[in-house]
Amino acid sequence: RLSQKPPPSPLPSLPFIIFRNSRKRLIPSYPSSRVFYLVQCLKETTCSTLLYFILSHLKTEERSKAFAPYSKIPQTLKLIAQTAWIGPVDYTVEGVVFKRLPLTTYPRLYRLVDRISELLHTTAHLTCLYNSIVVNLCQQGADSYSWTKDKVDEMICDATLPFTIVCVGAPRKLLIKDRVGHVRGVVIMFNGSLLHFRRNFLVRGLSVEVEKDCSAVGKSLFLTLQRCATDSV
């Protein structure tokens, strides 16, 4: 008598590839997995000006000077060295404290938040009241960053409001993964592209990650617009 083998586990469905304006639920059983994507929310000239302004004023790459020599820095600290925080509270991650820096400190970024909020309202009827931005710099294709539940909790973001990610600079791919690491969606982020999703998207175990691509050339900035509580982190 032949022994019965357990049925093979089902393969994950092929991921969506998002590269044009769309609203899509990536996982049918997850209502919170709906994302809103715009190919271009900012003009090329605006993106170029914004890229120059951020690299000149926020100087994210200079944070690496606190950890020398740079070649021996753990990868987690290298990522922190390429991060800037503009928000109403202090933000601590991996022992590094980002001091509070209100958006009004940089009128250009303050206007950007207003502009994006108005765009989301007119194009998708989404009401967003953001008060902070996380800036992540990917200097080359080998650099990456991810948005996960743990990072959201550290920022004590308002659970009722969404995230909006805006890409400025060289195009990169964002991988949307489920809790077991399967890629459920690929989002092509061009210069000026926008991805919008709710906090529950991450709470349910999904994550968003910049794909490592050694063939990618040029610097990419990912601006995460969000609303955090006004108590200290």
Short mmCIF file of C-alpha atoms in Angstrom, two decimals:
data_model
loop_
_atom_site.label_atom_id
_atom_site.label_comp_id
_atom_site.label_asym_id
_atom_site.label_seq_id
_atom_site.Cartn_x
_atom_site.Cartn_y
_atom_site.Cartn_z
CA ARG A 1 0.00 0.00 0.00
CA LEU A 2 1.43 3.35 -1.04
CA SER A 3 1.72 5.95 1.68
CA GLN A 4 -0.20 9.09 1.03
CA LYS A 5 1.89 12.23 0.74
CA PRO A 6 0.54 15.51 2.01
CA PRO A 7 -0.59 17.82 -0.78
CA PRO A 8 2.01 20.36 -1.79
CA SER A 9 1.56 23.82 -0.33
CA PRO A 10 0.07 26.22 -2.85
CA LEU A 11 2.51 28.51 -4.59
CA PRO A 12 2.03 32.21 -4.00
CA SER A 13 0.20 33.97 -6.79
CA LEU A 14 2.26 36.00 -9.22
CA PRO A 15 2.84 39.55 -7.97
CA PHE A 16 1.14 42.55 -9.46
CA ILE A 17 3.42 44.92 -11.31
CA ILE A 18 2.23 48.48 -10.85
CA PHE A 19 3.61 51.06 -13.25
CA ARG A 20 0.59 53.19 -14.18
CA ASN A 21 -1.98 55.13 -12.15
CA SER A 22 -4.05 52.62 -10.19
CA ARG A 23 -5.89 51.65 -7.01
CA LYS A 24 -5.37 47.96 -6.31
CA ARG A 25 -5.93 45.46 -3.50
CA LEU A 26 -2.82 43.31 -3.56
CA ILE A 27 -4.27 40.50 -1.43
CA PRO A 28 -8.02 39.87 -1.92
CA SER A 29 -8.51 38.72 1.69
CA TYR A 30 -6.83 41.85 3.10
CA PRO A 31 -8.98 44.98 2.68
CA SER A 32 -6.08 46.96 4.12
CA SER A 33 -3.78 45.83 1.29
CA ARG A 34 -5.25 48.40 -1.09
CA VAL A 35 -2.70 50.84 -2.46
CA PHE A 36 -3.06 54.01 -4.49
CA TYR A 37 -0.34 54.81 -7.02
CA LEU A 38 0.42 57.81 -9.21
CA VAL A 39 3.12 57.62 -11.86
CA GLN A 40 3.93 61.30 -11.41
CA CYS A 41 2.77 63.64 -8.66
CA LEU A 42 5.59 66.15 -9.14
CA LYS A 43 7.05 67.68 -12.30
CA GLU A 44 10.60 66.83 -13.34
CA THR A 45 11.80 70.38 -12.62
CA THR A 46 10.20 70.27 -9.16
CA CYS A 47 11.87 66.93 -8.43
CA SER A 48 15.29 68.25 -9.48
CA THR A 49 14.90 71.33 -7.27
CA LEU A 50 13.68 69.23 -4.34
CA LEU A 51 16.52 66.72 -4.70
CA TYR A 52 19.13 69.49 -4.68
CA PHE A 53 17.46 71.25 -1.74
CA ILE A 54 17.29 68.13 0.45
CA LEU A 55 20.83 66.98 -0.29
CA SER A 56 22.11 70.50 0.42
CA HIS A 57 20.15 71.24 3.59
CA LEU A 58 19.38 67.98 5.37
CA LYS A 59 22.76 66.40 4.62
CA THR A 60 21.63 62.87 5.42
CA GLU A 61 24.92 61.37 4.24
CA GLU A 62 26.90 63.36 6.81
CA ARG A 63 25.39 61.37 9.68
CA SER A 64 27.94 58.66 8.82
CA LYS A 65 30.68 60.87 10.28
CA ALA A 66 29.49 59.87 13.75
CA PHE A 67 30.56 56.31 12.99
CA ALA A 68 34.09 56.09 11.63
CA PRO A 69 35.55 54.37 9.71
CA TYR A 70 32.44 54.09 7.51
CA SER A 71 33.50 50.76 5.96
CA LYS A 72 33.13 49.04 9.36
CA ILE A 73 29.69 50.39 10.19
CA PRO A 74 26.98 47.70 10.53
CA GLN A 75 24.40 47.83 7.75
CA THR A 76 21.65 49.00 10.13
CA LEU A 77 23.71 52.04 11.10
CA LYS A 78 24.56 52.75 7.48
CA LEU A 79 20.85 52.98 6.78
CA ILE A 80 20.40 55.33 9.73
CA ALA A 81 23.28 57.42 8.41
CA GLN A 82 21.22 57.98 5.28
CA THR A 83 18.03 58.96 7.11
CA ALA A 84 16.69 62.37 8.08
CA TRP A 85 13.66 63.10 10.26
CA ILE A 86 11.47 66.22 10.09
CA GLY A 87 8.69 65.98 12.67
CA PRO A 88 7.23 67.45 15.87
CA VAL A 89 8.79 64.87 18.23
CA ASP A 90 12.15 63.22 18.90
CA TYR A 91 12.57 59.89 17.11
CA THR A 92 14.98 57.20 18.40
CA VAL A 93 16.03 54.18 16.34
CA GLU A 94 18.93 51.77 17.01
CA GLY A 95 20.10 54.10 19.78
CA VAL A 96 20.42 57.11 17.47
CA VAL A 97 18.23 60.07 18.40
CA PHE A 98 16.74 62.26 15.70
CA LYS A 99 15.80 65.55 17.36
CA ARG A 100 12.43 67.13 16.69
CA LEU A 101 12.46 69.43 13.69
CA PRO A 102 9.05 70.93 12.82
CA LEU A 103 8.06 71.03 9.16
CA THR A 104 7.78 74.82 9.39
CA THR A 105 11.59 74.89 9.69
CA TYR A 106 11.71 74.19 5.97
CA PRO A 107 8.90 76.12 4.18
CA ARG A 108 9.66 74.24 0.95
CA LEU A 109 8.91 70.88 2.59
CA TYR A 110 5.91 72.34 4.39
CA ARG A 111 4.48 73.45 1.03
CA LEU A 112 5.28 70.03 -0.43
CA VAL A 113 3.17 68.33 2.25
CA ASP A 114 0.27 70.67 1.53
CA ARG A 115 0.60 70.06 -2.19
CA ILE A 116 0.60 66.27 -1.84
CA SER A 117 -2.36 66.38 0.56
CA GLU A 118 -4.36 68.49 -1.88
CA LEU A 119 -3.44 66.19 -4.77
CA LEU A 120 -4.63 63.09 -2.88
CA HIS A 121 -7.87 64.84 -2.04
CA THR A 122 -8.63 65.92 -5.61
CA THR A 123 -7.52 62.73 -7.39
CA ALA A 124 -8.61 60.03 -4.92
CA HIS A 125 -10.89 61.82 -2.41
CA LEU A 126 -8.38 61.00 0.34
CA THR A 127 -8.09 63.32 3.33
CA CYS A 128 -4.54 63.35 4.73
CA LEU A 129 -3.20 65.60 7.48
CA TYR A 130 0.54 65.00 7.65
CA ASN A 131 2.94 66.58 10.14
CA SER A 132 6.22 64.75 9.52
CA ILE A 133 8.53 63.42 6.81
CA VAL A 134 11.13 60.65 6.92
CA VAL A 135 13.79 61.11 4.24
CA ASN A 136 15.73 58.02 3.15
CA LEU A 137 18.65 58.35 0.79
CA CYS A 138 19.71 55.48 -1.48
CA GLN A 139 23.02 56.62 -2.91
CA GLN A 140 23.42 53.61 -5.21
CA GLY A 141 21.58 50.53 -6.39
CA ALA A 142 22.97 48.36 -3.59
CA ASP A 143 21.33 50.58 -0.96
CA SER A 144 17.91 49.59 0.31
CA TYR A 145 15.30 50.55 2.89
CA SER A 146 12.12 48.96 4.18
CA TRP A 147 8.85 50.05 5.76
CA THR A 148 7.73 47.54 8.42
CA LYS A 149 5.41 47.38 11.43
CA ASP A 150 8.31 47.74 13.87
CA LYS A 151 9.45 51.00 12.33
CA VAL A 152 5.91 52.33 12.30
CA ASP A 153 5.45 51.56 15.99
CA GLU A 154 8.72 53.33 16.83
CA MET A 155 7.38 56.48 15.19
CA ILE A 156 4.07 56.21 17.11
CA CYS A 157 2.18 57.16 13.98
CA ASP A 158 -1.52 57.89 14.06
CA ALA A 159 -3.16 54.55 13.27
CA THR A 160 -6.13 56.22 11.57
CA LEU A 161 -4.04 57.93 8.89
CA PRO A 162 -2.08 56.57 5.94
CA PHE A 163 1.46 56.77 4.63
CA THR A 164 2.46 58.39 1.38
CA ILE A 165 5.83 57.60 -0.19
CA VAL A 166 7.20 59.94 -2.87
CA CYS A 167 10.28 59.05 -4.92
CA VAL A 168 12.65 61.81 -6.05
CA GLY A 169 15.67 61.02 -8.22
CA ALA A 170 16.68 57.80 -9.94
CA PRO A 171 13.86 55.26 -10.51
CA ARG A 172 13.74 52.22 -8.21
CA LYS A 173 11.46 49.25 -7.59
CA LEU A 174 9.49 48.76 -4.39
CA LEU A 175 8.73 45.16 -3.39
CA ILE A 176 5.56 44.57 -1.38
CA LYS A 177 5.94 41.38 0.65
CA ASP A 178 3.57 39.36 2.82
CA ARG A 179 4.38 38.11 6.32
CA VAL A 180 6.28 35.05 5.01
CA GLY A 181 8.40 37.03 2.56
CA HIS A 182 6.56 36.32 -0.70
CA VAL A 183 6.53 39.25 -3.11
CA ARG A 184 2.89 40.19 -3.68
CA GLY A 185 3.46 43.37 -5.65
CA VAL A 186 6.16 45.28 -7.49
CA VAL A 187 5.80 49.04 -7.74
CA ILE A 188 7.92 50.97 -10.23
CA MET A 189 8.79 54.28 -8.58
CA PHE A 190 9.84 56.80 -11.18
CA ASN A 191 11.12 60.30 -10.48
CA GLY A 192 8.06 61.95 -8.91
CA SER A 193 5.99 58.77 -8.36
CA LEU A 194 3.70 58.36 -5.35
CA LEU A 195 2.56 55.29 -3.38
CA HIS A 196 -0.18 55.63 -0.77
CA PHE A 197 -1.31 53.01 1.78
CA ARG A 198 -2.73 52.77 5.30
CA ARG A 199 -0.90 51.87 8.48
CA ASN A 200 -2.97 48.67 8.75
CA PHE A 201 -1.15 47.57 5.60
CA LEU A 202 1.97 47.09 7.76
CA VAL A 203 0.18 45.98 10.94
CA ARG A 204 -1.22 42.96 9.06
CA GLY A 205 2.34 41.81 8.37
CA LEU A 206 2.91 43.27 4.92
CA SER A 207 6.08 45.25 4.26
CA VAL A 208 7.49 47.52 1.59
CA GLU A 209 11.13 47.29 0.58
CA VAL A 210 13.38 49.07 -1.91
CA GLU A 211 14.80 46.38 -4.19
CA LYS A 212 18.58 46.10 -4.27
CA ASP A 213 19.63 46.58 -7.88
CA CYS A 214 23.34 47.00 -8.56
CA SER A 215 22.55 48.13 -12.11
CA ALA A 216 20.63 51.17 -10.82
CA VAL A 217 22.51 54.41 -11.32
CA GLY A 218 22.01 57.66 -9.44
CA LYS A 219 20.72 58.80 -6.07
CA SER A 220 17.15 58.15 -5.00
CA LEU A 221 15.30 59.90 -2.20
CA PHE A 222 12.21 58.35 -0.63
CA LEU A 223 10.06 60.84 1.26
CA THR A 224 7.59 59.20 3.65
CA LEU A 225 4.78 61.58 4.61
CA GLN A 226 2.94 60.56 7.75
CA ARG A 227 1.25 61.85 10.90
CA CYS A 228 2.81 61.07 14.26
CA ALA A 229 1.50 61.72 17.74
CA THR A 230 2.79 64.86 19.44
CA ASP A 231 4.16 63.04 22.50
CA SER A 232 7.88 62.32 22.63
CA VAL A 233 9.03 58.98 21.25
#
